[in-house]
Amino acid sequence: MISRLAGLKYIGLTCCFLALAACSRKDQPNLDAGMNNAPGVGQAAPGSKADFATNVGDRVFFLNNQTDLSPEANDTLTKQANWLKQYGQVTVQVEGHADERGTREYNIALSARRATATRNFLIQQGVQANRISSIAYGKERPVALCDAEQCWSQNRRAVTVITGGTN
Amino acid sequence: MIKLFRALLIFMVVALSANHALAVNGTVTSGKIDPLPIAITPFIANAGSENDAAAISGVIANDLARSGYFSPLAPESFIEKITSFDQTPNFASWSQAKAQALVMGNVTGSGDKITVAFKLYDVNTQAFLGGSSFTAPSKLSRRLAHKVADLIYNKITGFAPYFDTRIVYVDETGPKNARIKKLAMMDQDGFNPRILSNGKEILLTPRFSPTTQEITYSAIGSDSSRVYIYNIDTGQKEIVGDFKNMSFAPRFSPDGQKVIMSLESDDGRNANIYELDLRSRQTRQITNEPSINTAPCYSPDGSRIAFESDRGGSQQIYVMGADGSNQQRVSFGNGAYSTPVWSPDGKYLAFTKQSDGGFGIGIMNVDGSGERILTEGFHNEGPTWSPNSRVVMFFRDTRGETGGAQLWSVDISGYNEQQVPTADFASDPAWSPLLK
């Protein structure tokens, strides 16, 4: 029952967060977009991959050609760090990604910077460095394919992928 | 007439050179010439070689047509039938068929060997311009055809040959959000494609060694991006260098003894250019900047390196000494410039340019002057040079979930855009030197 309540509290936080995001700068992506495939809230077992993706948020987004973390990204990553501190056996790989509107080699380096900024933030929040690896995918793995800003903004992302320690 | 044709070509080259001083951001608007009508007569074949002969004359016609400088005439328009390789052509008849140049050929198969001989004539002056004979194993008959086409192209245009070459590239299959990207290689005209990797890693930016025996590329695996060298004969691959940080964007030095590439910095925020000596295995850092420095490419003499850097805030092209000395920005037009590739003759840098016009492919003098955009649109990227510095190949991406990258080539005049046929989507082409 306690954990159920904790889950509800997270739902509340997520809703506030989305509402805030919706009225932030217009070039910010819809933060809901990355979670389309996640199971419904309430179905995720606490500490599971689904819990992380649904109730915490597994990804942050970047402005065009930028690698700085936005206030929204800081919020998401603070929640990620708290979750990772709560489930101390979990290991993650931070994937850096770029949109398709850049050249291949540069986007590899740009996406590495995004992964690094994300990983460093998690470490600063107290997650042990040896639990977080990172990888740069450049523009090779877009998630949204409409060839317009509304999709490119979803592709400029860093995704924290759970690699071990939970289901 | 062929002399006039060649004079026009020379004039065009001079005109293009003159443009350098004037055009800064111009698209090429001059320099188009009409292709030369050429009759490639059905090659004479000994018994059993008829199919080879037909295929060979087809390859020659295709090469010459794709160059943009020739217009092979339809065989139905031929009046005279060539029945012997020793026949003296009736030039009046070929002139009447509108041919300005005439090719006769002879194909002799013997065991597993094949011999191709040809003669090239100027129809109007009736002059014999040249001829030659090549012998090779039968399975290399297409290469013999490319060699004949190379000689015809060279005799008539005066340009160095480039048909007997290969392209290494990335074969792309699967959905756009999960592309399978494999190492692939084919002849310059899109034939004989071979897939050389299994698709488990995301394979990027393959480049030939100067001998065309090896390919260096980068691949994103499950934990990092690494640079590899693949040996075409043995099928073996090895990791280049023992780096804990990500490595990418490799290219061979002109002598084949070194690989230049980008390495991610220890703090994960920057990328700098390093050179690895393949014999001594010594690594040397060449740039040391708090920025992204990548896509390095040696000058043909190995004395300089062109690369891109965002040290000034946006991607721009820089040139430096091969030891990292004297790093100078050379691109100053409106937009971001990247992926510089030095032309084999040393005169130009080809590049990708992002601007309001989208993604274009252009060339500029090595000092950044004389910029010319050869093609522009939604997404063109990653140029590579033909070994005679006349043709630039690149990839063009198309929109939408079902869109994808395809290979194209364009003459440095900006004319004669041609798609290079590939079975799947294809990207990151790199042209080989002329094959030995």
Coordinates of C-alpha atoms in Angstrom, one line a residue:
Chain A
M1 CA 0.0 0.0 0.0
I2 CA 2.9 2.3 0.8
S3 CA 4.5 1.6 -2.5
R4 CA 1.2 2.2 -4.2
L5 CA 1.0 5.6 -2.6
A6 CA 4.5 6.3 -3.6
G7 CA 3.6 5.5 -7.2
L8 CA 0.7 7.9 -7.1
K9 CA 2.9 10.6 -5.9
Y10 CA 5.1 10.1 -8.9
I11 CA 2.1 10.3 -11.1
G12 CA 1.4 13.7 -9.6
L13 CA 4.9 14.9 -10.2
T14 CA 4.9 13.7 -13.8
C15 CA 1.7 15.5 -14.5
C16 CA 3.0 18.7 -13.1
F17 CA 6.2 18.3 -15.1
L18 CA 4.4 17.7 -18.4
A19 CA 2.2 20.7 -17.8
L20 CA 5.3 22.8 -17.2
A21 CA 7.0 21.5 -20.3
A22 CA 3.9 22.2 -22.4
C23 CA 4.2 25.9 -21.8
S24 CA 7.9 26.2 -22.0
R25 CA 9.8 27.3 -25.0
K26 CA 8.1 26.1 -28.2
D27 CA 11.2 24.4 -29.5
Q28 CA 11.1 22.0 -26.6
P29 CA 9.7 18.6 -27.7
N30 CA 6.7 17.1 -26.3
L31 CA 8.2 15.1 -23.4
D32 CA 5.4 12.6 -23.6
A33 CA 6.5 11.5 -27.0
G34 CA 9.3 9.2 -25.9
M35 CA 7.0 7.3 -23.6
N36 CA 4.4 6.1 -26.1
N37 CA 5.5 2.5 -25.9
A38 CA 5.8 2.4 -22.1
P39 CA 3.2 0.3 -20.3
G40 CA 0.4 2.3 -18.5
V41 CA 1.1 4.0 -15.2
G42 CA 0.4 1.7 -12.3
Q43 CA 1.3 -1.5 -14.2
A44 CA 5.0 -1.0 -13.6
A45 CA 6.6 -2.8 -10.7
P46 CA 8.6 -0.4 -8.6
G47 CA 12.3 -0.7 -9.5
S48 CA 11.6 -2.2 -12.9
K49 CA 12.6 -0.9 -16.3
A50 CA 9.0 0.0 -16.9
D51 CA 8.8 1.9 -13.6
F52 CA 11.9 3.9 -14.7
A53 CA 10.6 4.6 -18.2
T54 CA 7.0 5.4 -17.1
N55 CA 7.3 7.1 -13.7
V56 CA 10.8 8.7 -14.0
G57 CA 11.3 9.3 -17.7
D58 CA 14.2 7.7 -19.5
R59 CA 15.2 10.6 -21.7
V60 CA 16.1 14.2 -22.0
F61 CA 16.1 16.5 -25.0
F62 CA 18.4 19.1 -26.4
L63 CA 18.1 22.2 -28.5
N64 CA 19.5 22.2 -32.1
N65 CA 23.3 21.8 -32.0
Q66 CA 23.3 22.2 -28.2
T67 CA 24.6 20.0 -25.5
D68 CA 23.6 22.0 -22.4
L69 CA 20.9 20.4 -20.2
S70 CA 17.7 22.4 -20.0
P71 CA 15.9 23.0 -16.7
E72 CA 13.4 20.3 -17.8
A73 CA 16.3 18.0 -18.4
N74 CA 17.7 18.7 -15.0
D75 CA 14.4 17.8 -13.4
T76 CA 14.2 14.5 -15.3
L77 CA 17.8 13.7 -14.5
T78 CA 17.4 14.5 -10.8
K79 CA 14.5 12.1 -10.7
Q80 CA 16.6 9.5 -12.6
A81 CA 19.4 10.0 -10.1
N82 CA 17.0 9.6 -7.1
W83 CA 15.6 6.4 -8.7
L84 CA 19.1 5.0 -9.4
K85 CA 20.2 5.8 -5.8
Q86 CA 17.0 4.0 -4.5
Y87 CA 17.8 0.9 -6.7
G88 CA 21.5 0.8 -6.1
Q89 CA 22.1 -2.5 -8.0
V90 CA 20.9 -1.1 -11.3
T91 CA 23.4 -0.2 -14.0
V92 CA 22.7 2.0 -17.0
Q93 CA 24.1 3.1 -20.4
V94 CA 23.5 6.6 -21.4
E95 CA 22.9 6.8 -25.2
G96 CA 23.6 10.1 -26.9
H97 CA 21.8 10.9 -30.1
A98 CA 21.7 13.7 -32.7
D99 CA 19.0 14.6 -35.2
E100 CA 19.4 13.9 -38.9
R101 CA 20.1 17.6 -39.7
G102 CA 23.9 17.3 -39.3
T103 CA 26.8 15.5 -40.9
R104 CA 27.7 12.0 -39.8
E105 CA 31.1 12.5 -38.1
Y106 CA 30.1 15.7 -36.3
N107 CA 26.9 14.1 -35.0
I108 CA 28.9 11.3 -33.5
A109 CA 30.9 13.8 -31.4
L110 CA 27.9 16.0 -30.7
S111 CA 25.9 13.0 -29.4
A112 CA 28.9 12.0 -27.3
R113 CA 28.8 15.4 -25.6
R114 CA 25.1 15.0 -24.9
A115 CA 25.7 11.5 -23.3
T116 CA 28.6 13.0 -21.3
A117 CA 26.5 16.0 -20.0
T118 CA 23.8 13.6 -19.0
R119 CA 26.2 11.1 -17.3
N120 CA 28.0 13.8 -15.5
F121 CA 24.8 15.2 -14.1
L122 CA 23.8 11.8 -12.8
I123 CA 27.3 11.4 -11.2
Q124 CA 27.0 14.9 -9.6
Q125 CA 23.7 13.8 -8.1
G126 CA 25.4 11.0 -6.4
V127 CA 25.1 8.0 -8.7
Q128 CA 28.4 6.0 -8.7
A129 CA 30.3 6.6 -12.0
N130 CA 31.0 2.9 -12.5
R131 CA 27.3 2.2 -12.8
I132 CA 26.9 4.5 -15.8
S133 CA 28.5 3.8 -19.1
S134 CA 27.8 5.9 -22.2
I135 CA 27.7 5.5 -26.0
A136 CA 27.3 7.9 -28.9
Y137 CA 24.9 7.0 -31.7
G138 CA 25.2 10.1 -33.8
K139 CA 22.2 10.4 -36.1
E140 CA 22.1 6.7 -36.7
R141 CA 19.1 5.9 -34.4
P142 CA 16.3 8.4 -34.8
V143 CA 13.0 7.6 -33.1
A144 CA 10.7 10.1 -34.9
L145 CA 10.8 10.1 -38.7
C146 CA 8.7 13.0 -40.0
D147 CA 11.6 15.1 -41.2
A148 CA 10.4 18.2 -39.4
E149 CA 11.4 20.0 -36.2
Q150 CA 8.7 18.2 -34.2
C151 CA 10.5 15.0 -34.9
W152 CA 14.1 16.3 -35.0
S153 CA 13.5 17.7 -31.5
Q154 CA 12.6 14.2 -30.2
N155 CA 15.7 12.7 -31.9
R156 CA 18.1 15.2 -30.2
R157 CA 18.2 13.2 -27.0
A158 CA 20.1 11.3 -24.3
V159 CA 18.4 8.1 -23.2
T160 CA 19.2 6.4 -20.0
V161 CA 18.9 2.7 -20.8
I162 CA 19.0 0.1 -17.9
T163 CA 21.6 -2.5 -18.7
G164 CA 21.4 -4.6 -15.5
G165 CA 20.2 -5.0 -12.0
T166 CA 16.5 -5.2 -12.7
N167 CA 13.9 -6.5 -15.1
Chain B
M1 CA 35.8 17.9 -84.7
I2 CA 37.3 15.9 -81.9
K3 CA 40.0 18.4 -81.7
L4 CA 37.4 21.1 -81.4
F5 CA 35.6 19.1 -78.7
R6 CA 38.8 18.8 -76.8
A7 CA 39.6 22.5 -77.2
L8 CA 36.1 23.3 -75.8
L9 CA 36.8 21.1 -72.8
I10 CA 40.1 22.9 -72.2
F11 CA 38.3 26.2 -72.6
M12 CA 35.8 25.0 -70.1
V13 CA 38.4 24.1 -67.6
V14 CA 40.1 27.4 -68.0
A15 CA 36.7 29.2 -67.7
L16 CA 36.1 27.3 -64.5
S17 CA 39.5 28.3 -63.2
A18 CA 38.7 31.9 -64.0
N19 CA 35.5 31.6 -62.1
H20 CA 37.5 30.9 -59.0
A21 CA 38.5 34.5 -58.6
L22 CA 35.0 35.8 -59.0
A23 CA 32.4 33.5 -57.7
V24 CA 32.1 33.2 -53.9
N25 CA 28.9 31.5 -53.3
G26 CA 27.9 30.9 -56.9
T27 CA 26.4 27.8 -58.5
V28 CA 28.1 26.8 -61.7
T29 CA 26.2 28.4 -64.6
S30 CA 28.7 28.0 -67.4
G31 CA 30.7 25.2 -68.8
K32 CA 28.0 22.9 -70.3
I33 CA 29.1 21.3 -73.5
D34 CA 27.3 18.9 -75.8
P35 CA 28.4 15.3 -75.4
L36 CA 30.3 13.9 -78.4
P37 CA 28.3 11.4 -80.6
I38 CA 30.3 8.2 -80.6
A39 CA 29.6 4.9 -82.5
I40 CA 30.5 1.8 -80.5
T41 CA 30.2 -0.9 -83.1
P42 CA 29.2 -4.4 -82.0
F43 CA 32.5 -6.1 -81.0
I44 CA 33.6 -9.0 -83.2
A45 CA 33.7 -12.2 -81.2
N46 CA 35.2 -15.6 -81.7
A47 CA 32.9 -18.6 -81.3
G48 CA 31.7 -18.8 -77.7
S49 CA 32.6 -15.2 -76.8
E50 CA 29.5 -13.5 -78.3
N51 CA 27.9 -12.9 -74.9
D52 CA 31.1 -11.5 -73.5
A53 CA 31.5 -9.3 -76.5
A54 CA 28.0 -7.8 -76.2
A55 CA 28.5 -7.2 -72.5
I56 CA 31.8 -5.6 -73.0
S57 CA 30.6 -3.1 -75.6
G58 CA 27.6 -2.4 -73.3
V59 CA 29.9 -1.6 -70.4
I60 CA 32.0 0.7 -72.5
A61 CA 29.0 2.6 -73.8
N62 CA 27.6 2.9 -70.3
D63 CA 30.8 4.3 -68.9
L64 CA 31.2 6.9 -71.7
A65 CA 27.6 8.0 -71.5
R66 CA 27.6 8.3 -67.7
S67 CA 30.7 10.6 -67.9
G68 CA 28.5 13.2 -69.6
Y69 CA 31.1 13.8 -72.3
F70 CA 29.9 11.2 -74.8
S71 CA 26.6 10.3 -76.4
P72 CA 26.8 6.7 -77.7
L73 CA 24.7 6.3 -80.8
A74 CA 22.0 3.7 -81.0
P75 CA 23.3 0.7 -83.0
E76 CA 20.0 0.8 -85.1
S77 CA 21.3 4.0 -86.6
F78 CA 24.4 2.4 -87.9
I79 CA 24.5 2.0 -91.7
E80 CA 27.8 0.1 -92.1
K81 CA 28.1 -3.4 -90.5
I82 CA 31.6 -4.0 -89.2
T83 CA 32.3 -7.7 -89.9
S84 CA 36.1 -7.8 -89.3
F85 CA 38.4 -6.1 -86.9
D86 CA 40.8 -5.4 -89.8
Q87 CA 38.1 -3.7 -91.9
T88 CA 38.7 -0.1 -92.9
P89 CA 35.6 1.7 -91.9
N90 CA 33.6 3.6 -94.5
F91 CA 33.9 7.0 -92.8
A92 CA 31.3 8.7 -95.0
S93 CA 28.8 6.2 -93.8
W94 CA 29.7 6.8 -90.1
S95 CA 29.6 10.5 -90.7
Q96 CA 26.1 10.1 -92.2
A97 CA 25.1 8.2 -89.0
K98 CA 26.2 11.4 -87.1
A99 CA 29.1 9.7 -85.4
Q100 CA 32.1 11.9 -84.7
A101 CA 34.1 9.1 -83.1
L102 CA 34.1 5.4 -84.0
V103 CA 35.1 2.4 -81.9
M104 CA 35.7 -1.1 -83.3
G105 CA 36.4 -4.0 -81.0
N106 CA 37.4 -7.7 -81.0
V107 CA 36.9 -10.2 -78.2
T108 CA 38.7 -13.5 -78.1
G109 CA 37.9 -16.0 -75.4
S110 CA 40.4 -18.8 -74.9
G111 CA 40.1 -21.2 -72.0
D112 CA 39.5 -19.1 -68.9
K113 CA 41.2 -16.1 -70.5
I114 CA 39.7 -13.3 -72.5
T115 CA 41.4 -10.7 -74.8
V116 CA 39.8 -7.4 -75.8
A117 CA 41.2 -5.3 -78.6
F118 CA 39.9 -2.0 -79.8
K119 CA 40.5 0.8 -82.3
L120 CA 39.4 4.4 -82.0
Y121 CA 38.9 6.7 -85.1
D122 CA 38.0 10.3 -85.6
V123 CA 35.3 10.0 -88.2
N124 CA 35.7 13.4 -89.8
T125 CA 39.5 13.4 -90.2
Q126 CA 39.5 9.5 -90.6
A127 CA 42.5 9.6 -88.2
F128 CA 43.3 6.5 -86.2
L129 CA 43.4 7.9 -82.6
G130 CA 44.5 4.9 -80.8
G131 CA 44.0 1.3 -79.9
S132 CA 45.1 -1.4 -77.5
S133 CA 44.6 -5.0 -76.5
F134 CA 44.2 -6.4 -73.0
T135 CA 44.1 -10.0 -71.7
A136 CA 42.8 -11.1 -68.3
P137 CA 41.0 -14.0 -66.7
S138 CA 37.4 -14.2 -68.1
K139 CA 35.8 -13.3 -64.8
L140 CA 37.5 -9.9 -65.1
S141 CA 35.9 -9.1 -68.5
R142 CA 34.1 -6.1 -67.0
R143 CA 37.4 -4.6 -65.9
L144 CA 38.8 -5.0 -69.4
A145 CA 35.8 -3.1 -70.7
H146 CA 36.4 -0.3 -68.1
K147 CA 40.0 -0.1 -69.3
V148 CA 39.0 0.3 -72.9
A149 CA 36.5 3.0 -71.9
D150 CA 39.2 4.7 -69.9
L151 CA 41.5 4.8 -72.9
I152 CA 38.8 6.2 -75.2
Y153 CA 37.8 8.8 -72.6
N154 CA 41.4 9.8 -72.1
K155 CA 42.2 10.0 -75.9
I156 CA 39.2 12.2 -76.6
T157 CA 38.8 14.4 -73.5
G158 CA 42.5 14.6 -72.5
F159 CA 41.4 13.9 -68.9
A160 CA 43.0 11.1 -66.8
P161 CA 40.9 7.9 -66.7
Y162 CA 38.6 6.8 -63.8
F163 CA 36.3 4.0 -65.0
D164 CA 38.4 1.1 -63.8
T165 CA 37.8 1.9 -60.1
R166 CA 35.7 0.8 -57.2
I167 CA 33.5 2.4 -54.6
V168 CA 33.4 1.3 -50.9
Y169 CA 30.1 2.4 -49.2
V170 CA 27.6 1.5 -46.6
D171 CA 24.7 -0.7 -47.6
E172 CA 21.5 0.3 -45.7
T173 CA 18.5 -2.0 -45.1
G174 CA 15.7 -2.1 -42.5
P175 CA 13.5 0.6 -41.1
K176 CA 14.8 4.2 -40.8
N177 CA 14.8 4.1 -37.0
A178 CA 16.8 0.8 -36.9
R179 CA 18.9 0.8 -40.0
I180 CA 21.2 -2.1 -40.6
K181 CA 24.4 -0.6 -42.0
K182 CA 26.9 -2.9 -43.6
L183 CA 30.3 -2.5 -45.3
A184 CA 29.9 -2.9 -49.1
M185 CA 32.0 -2.5 -52.2
M186 CA 31.2 -2.3 -55.9
D187 CA 32.5 -1.3 -59.3
Q188 CA 32.3 2.4 -60.0
D189 CA 29.3 1.9 -62.3
G190 CA 27.3 0.0 -59.5
F191 CA 28.0 -3.5 -60.7
N192 CA 29.5 -6.4 -58.8
P193 CA 28.3 -5.3 -55.4
R194 CA 29.7 -7.3 -52.4
I195 CA 28.5 -7.1 -48.8
L196 CA 31.5 -7.3 -46.5
S197 CA 30.1 -7.2 -42.9
N198 CA 27.3 -8.9 -41.0
G199 CA 25.3 -5.9 -40.0
K200 CA 25.7 -6.4 -36.2
E201 CA 27.5 -3.1 -35.9
I202 CA 26.5 0.2 -37.3
L203 CA 29.2 0.7 -39.9
L204 CA 30.2 4.2 -41.0
T205 CA 32.6 6.2 -43.2
P206 CA 34.6 3.4 -45.0
R207 CA 37.7 4.6 -46.9
F208 CA 40.1 2.7 -49.2
S209 CA 43.8 2.3 -48.6
P210 CA 46.0 3.6 -51.4
T211 CA 46.5 0.0 -52.7
T212 CA 42.7 -0.7 -52.5
Q213 CA 43.5 -3.8 -50.6
E214 CA 42.3 -2.5 -47.2
I215 CA 39.4 -0.4 -46.0
T216 CA 39.3 1.6 -42.8
Y217 CA 36.0 2.5 -41.2
S218 CA 34.3 3.1 -37.9
A219 CA 31.6 1.0 -36.4
I220 CA 29.3 1.5 -33.4
G221 CA 29.0 -1.7 -31.4
S222 CA 27.2 -2.3 -28.2
D223 CA 29.6 -0.3 -26.0
S224 CA 31.5 2.2 -28.2
S225 CA 32.5 3.4 -31.7
R226 CA 35.8 2.0 -32.9
V227 CA 38.0 2.3 -35.9
Y228 CA 38.9 -0.8 -37.9
I229 CA 41.0 -1.9 -40.8
Y230 CA 39.4 -4.6 -43.0
N231 CA 41.6 -6.6 -45.4
I232 CA 39.6 -7.3 -48.6
D233 CA 41.6 -10.4 -49.6
T234 CA 41.6 -12.2 -46.3
G235 CA 38.3 -10.9 -44.9
Q236 CA 40.0 -10.2 -41.6
K237 CA 39.4 -7.1 -39.6
E238 CA 41.4 -5.5 -36.7
I239 CA 40.8 -2.6 -34.4
V240 CA 43.1 0.3 -35.1
G241 CA 44.7 1.4 -31.9
D242 CA 44.0 0.5 -28.3
F243 CA 42.0 3.5 -27.2
K244 CA 39.7 3.6 -24.2
N245 CA 37.8 6.5 -25.7
M246 CA 35.6 6.4 -28.7
S247 CA 37.4 6.6 -32.1
F248 CA 35.8 7.5 -35.4
A249 CA 36.1 9.3 -38.8
P250 CA 39.2 7.4 -40.0
R251 CA 41.2 7.9 -43.3
F252 CA 44.4 6.4 -44.6
S253 CA 47.5 8.6 -45.3
P254 CA 48.5 8.8 -48.9
D255 CA 51.4 6.4 -48.3
G256 CA 49.1 3.9 -46.5
Q257 CA 51.3 3.8 -43.5
K258 CA 49.1 5.9 -41.1
V259 CA 45.5 6.2 -40.2
I260 CA 44.2 9.6 -39.1
M261 CA 41.0 9.8 -37.0
S262 CA 39.1 11.5 -34.3
L263 CA 39.3 10.4 -30.7
E264 CA 36.9 11.5 -28.0
S265 CA 38.6 13.4 -25.1
D266 CA 38.9 11.9 -21.6
D267 CA 36.2 14.2 -20.3
G268 CA 33.8 13.2 -23.1
R269 CA 33.2 16.8 -24.2
N270 CA 35.6 17.2 -27.1
A271 CA 37.1 15.3 -30.1
N272 CA 40.6 15.8 -31.4
I273 CA 42.5 14.5 -34.3
Y274 CA 45.1 11.8 -33.9
E275 CA 47.4 9.9 -36.2
L276 CA 48.3 6.3 -35.7
D277 CA 51.5 4.9 -37.4
L278 CA 50.5 1.4 -38.5
R279 CA 54.0 0.1 -38.3
S280 CA 55.2 1.5 -35.0
R281 CA 51.7 1.6 -33.5
Q282 CA 52.7 5.0 -32.1
T283 CA 49.8 7.5 -31.7
R284 CA 50.3 11.2 -32.1
Q285 CA 47.9 13.9 -31.1
I286 CA 47.6 16.5 -33.9
T287 CA 44.9 18.9 -32.7
N288 CA 44.4 19.9 -29.0
E289 CA 41.4 22.1 -28.8
P290 CA 38.4 22.3 -26.5
S291 CA 36.0 21.6 -29.4
I292 CA 34.9 19.0 -31.9
N293 CA 37.6 18.4 -34.5
T294 CA 36.8 15.7 -37.0
A295 CA 36.6 14.4 -40.6
P296 CA 40.3 14.8 -41.2
C297 CA 41.8 14.2 -44.7
Y298 CA 45.4 14.4 -45.8
S299 CA 46.5 16.4 -48.9
P300 CA 47.7 14.0 -51.7
D301 CA 51.3 14.7 -50.8
G302 CA 50.7 14.0 -47.2
S303 CA 52.1 17.4 -46.1
R304 CA 48.8 18.9 -44.9
I305 CA 45.5 17.9 -43.3
A306 CA 42.0 19.4 -44.0
F307 CA 39.4 18.9 -41.2
E308 CA 36.3 20.4 -39.7
S309 CA 36.1 22.1 -36.3
D310 CA 33.4 23.9 -34.3
R311 CA 36.0 25.8 -32.3
G312 CA 34.6 29.1 -33.6
G313 CA 31.0 28.2 -32.8
S314 CA 29.9 26.4 -35.9
Q315 CA 31.3 23.7 -38.1
Q316 CA 34.0 25.2 -40.5
I317 CA 36.8 23.8 -42.6
Y318 CA 40.4 24.2 -41.5
V319 CA 43.7 23.3 -43.0
M320 CA 46.9 22.6 -41.1
G321 CA 50.3 21.1 -41.5
A322 CA 50.4 17.3 -41.1
D323 CA 52.1 18.0 -37.7
G324 CA 49.2 20.2 -36.5
S325 CA 51.0 23.4 -37.2
N326 CA 49.4 26.6 -38.6
Q327 CA 45.8 25.7 -38.2
Q328 CA 43.9 28.1 -40.5
R329 CA 40.1 28.4 -41.1
V330 CA 39.5 28.3 -44.9
S331 CA 35.6 28.3 -45.2
F332 CA 34.0 31.7 -44.8
G333 CA 30.7 31.5 -46.7
N334 CA 27.2 31.7 -45.2
G335 CA 26.6 28.4 -43.5
A336 CA 28.3 25.5 -41.8
Y337 CA 31.0 23.6 -43.7
S338 CA 32.1 20.0 -43.0
T339 CA 33.5 16.7 -44.4
P340 CA 36.4 18.3 -46.4
V341 CA 38.0 15.9 -48.9
W342 CA 41.1 16.8 -50.8
S343 CA 41.0 16.3 -54.6
P344 CA 43.6 13.8 -55.9
D345 CA 45.2 16.5 -58.0
G346 CA 45.6 18.6 -54.9
K347 CA 43.7 21.6 -56.2
Y348 CA 40.3 21.5 -54.4
L349 CA 38.5 20.6 -51.3
A350 CA 35.1 19.0 -51.7
F351 CA 32.7 19.6 -48.8
T352 CA 29.2 19.4 -47.3
K353 CA 27.6 22.8 -46.7
Q354 CA 24.6 23.4 -44.5
S355 CA 22.8 26.6 -45.2
D356 CA 19.3 28.0 -45.9
G357 CA 19.4 26.0 -49.2
G358 CA 19.6 22.8 -47.2
F359 CA 22.5 20.4 -47.5
G360 CA 24.8 21.0 -50.5
I361 CA 27.9 19.5 -52.0
G362 CA 30.6 22.0 -53.2
I363 CA 34.2 22.4 -54.1
M364 CA 36.6 25.2 -53.2
N365 CA 40.2 26.0 -53.7
V366 CA 42.4 24.8 -50.9
D367 CA 42.7 28.3 -49.5
G368 CA 38.9 28.6 -49.4
S369 CA 38.5 30.8 -52.4
G370 CA 36.4 30.0 -55.5
E371 CA 33.6 28.2 -53.7
R372 CA 31.2 26.5 -56.1
I373 CA 28.1 24.6 -55.0
L374 CA 27.6 21.6 -57.3
T375 CA 24.3 20.4 -55.9
E376 CA 21.9 21.5 -53.2
G377 CA 18.7 20.3 -51.7
F378 CA 17.1 18.6 -48.7
H379 CA 20.1 16.5 -47.8
N380 CA 23.3 15.9 -49.7
E381 CA 26.4 14.8 -47.8
G382 CA 29.8 13.2 -47.8
P383 CA 31.6 13.9 -51.0
T384 CA 34.4 11.7 -52.5
W385 CA 36.5 12.3 -55.6
S386 CA 37.1 10.2 -58.7
P387 CA 40.9 9.6 -59.0
N388 CA 41.1 12.1 -62.0
S389 CA 39.5 14.9 -59.8
R390 CA 36.7 15.4 -62.4
V391 CA 33.7 13.7 -60.6
V392 CA 32.4 14.0 -57.1
M393 CA 30.2 11.2 -55.7
F394 CA 28.1 11.8 -52.5
F395 CA 24.9 10.5 -50.9
R396 CA 21.5 12.1 -51.1
D397 CA 18.9 11.4 -48.4
T398 CA 15.2 11.5 -49.2
R399 CA 12.4 12.5 -46.8
G400 CA 9.9 10.4 -44.9
E401 CA 9.8 7.0 -43.2
T402 CA 10.3 5.2 -46.5
G403 CA 13.0 7.6 -47.7
G404 CA 16.7 6.8 -47.5
A405 CA 20.2 7.5 -48.8
Q406 CA 21.2 6.9 -52.4
L407 CA 24.5 7.5 -54.2
W408 CA 24.9 10.2 -56.8
S409 CA 27.7 11.7 -58.8
V410 CA 28.2 15.1 -60.4
D411 CA 30.8 16.6 -62.7
I412 CA 32.9 19.3 -61.1
S413 CA 31.3 21.7 -63.6
G414 CA 28.0 21.1 -61.7
Y415 CA 26.5 19.3 -64.7
N416 CA 25.7 15.6 -65.3
E417 CA 24.2 14.5 -62.0
Q418 CA 23.8 10.7 -62.2
Q419 CA 22.4 8.3 -59.7
V420 CA 24.8 5.4 -59.0
P421 CA 22.6 2.2 -59.0
T422 CA 22.5 0.2 -55.8
A423 CA 20.1 -2.6 -54.8
D424 CA 19.6 -1.1 -51.3
F425 CA 19.9 2.3 -49.8
A426 CA 23.5 3.4 -49.7
S427 CA 25.6 6.1 -48.0
D428 CA 29.2 7.2 -47.2
P429 CA 30.8 6.4 -50.6
A430 CA 34.5 6.5 -51.0
W431 CA 36.2 6.2 -54.4
S432 CA 39.2 4.0 -54.9
P433 CA 42.3 5.0 -56.8
L434 CA 42.6 3.7 -60.4
L435 CA 43.0 -0.1 -60.1
K436 CA 46.3 -1.6 -61.0

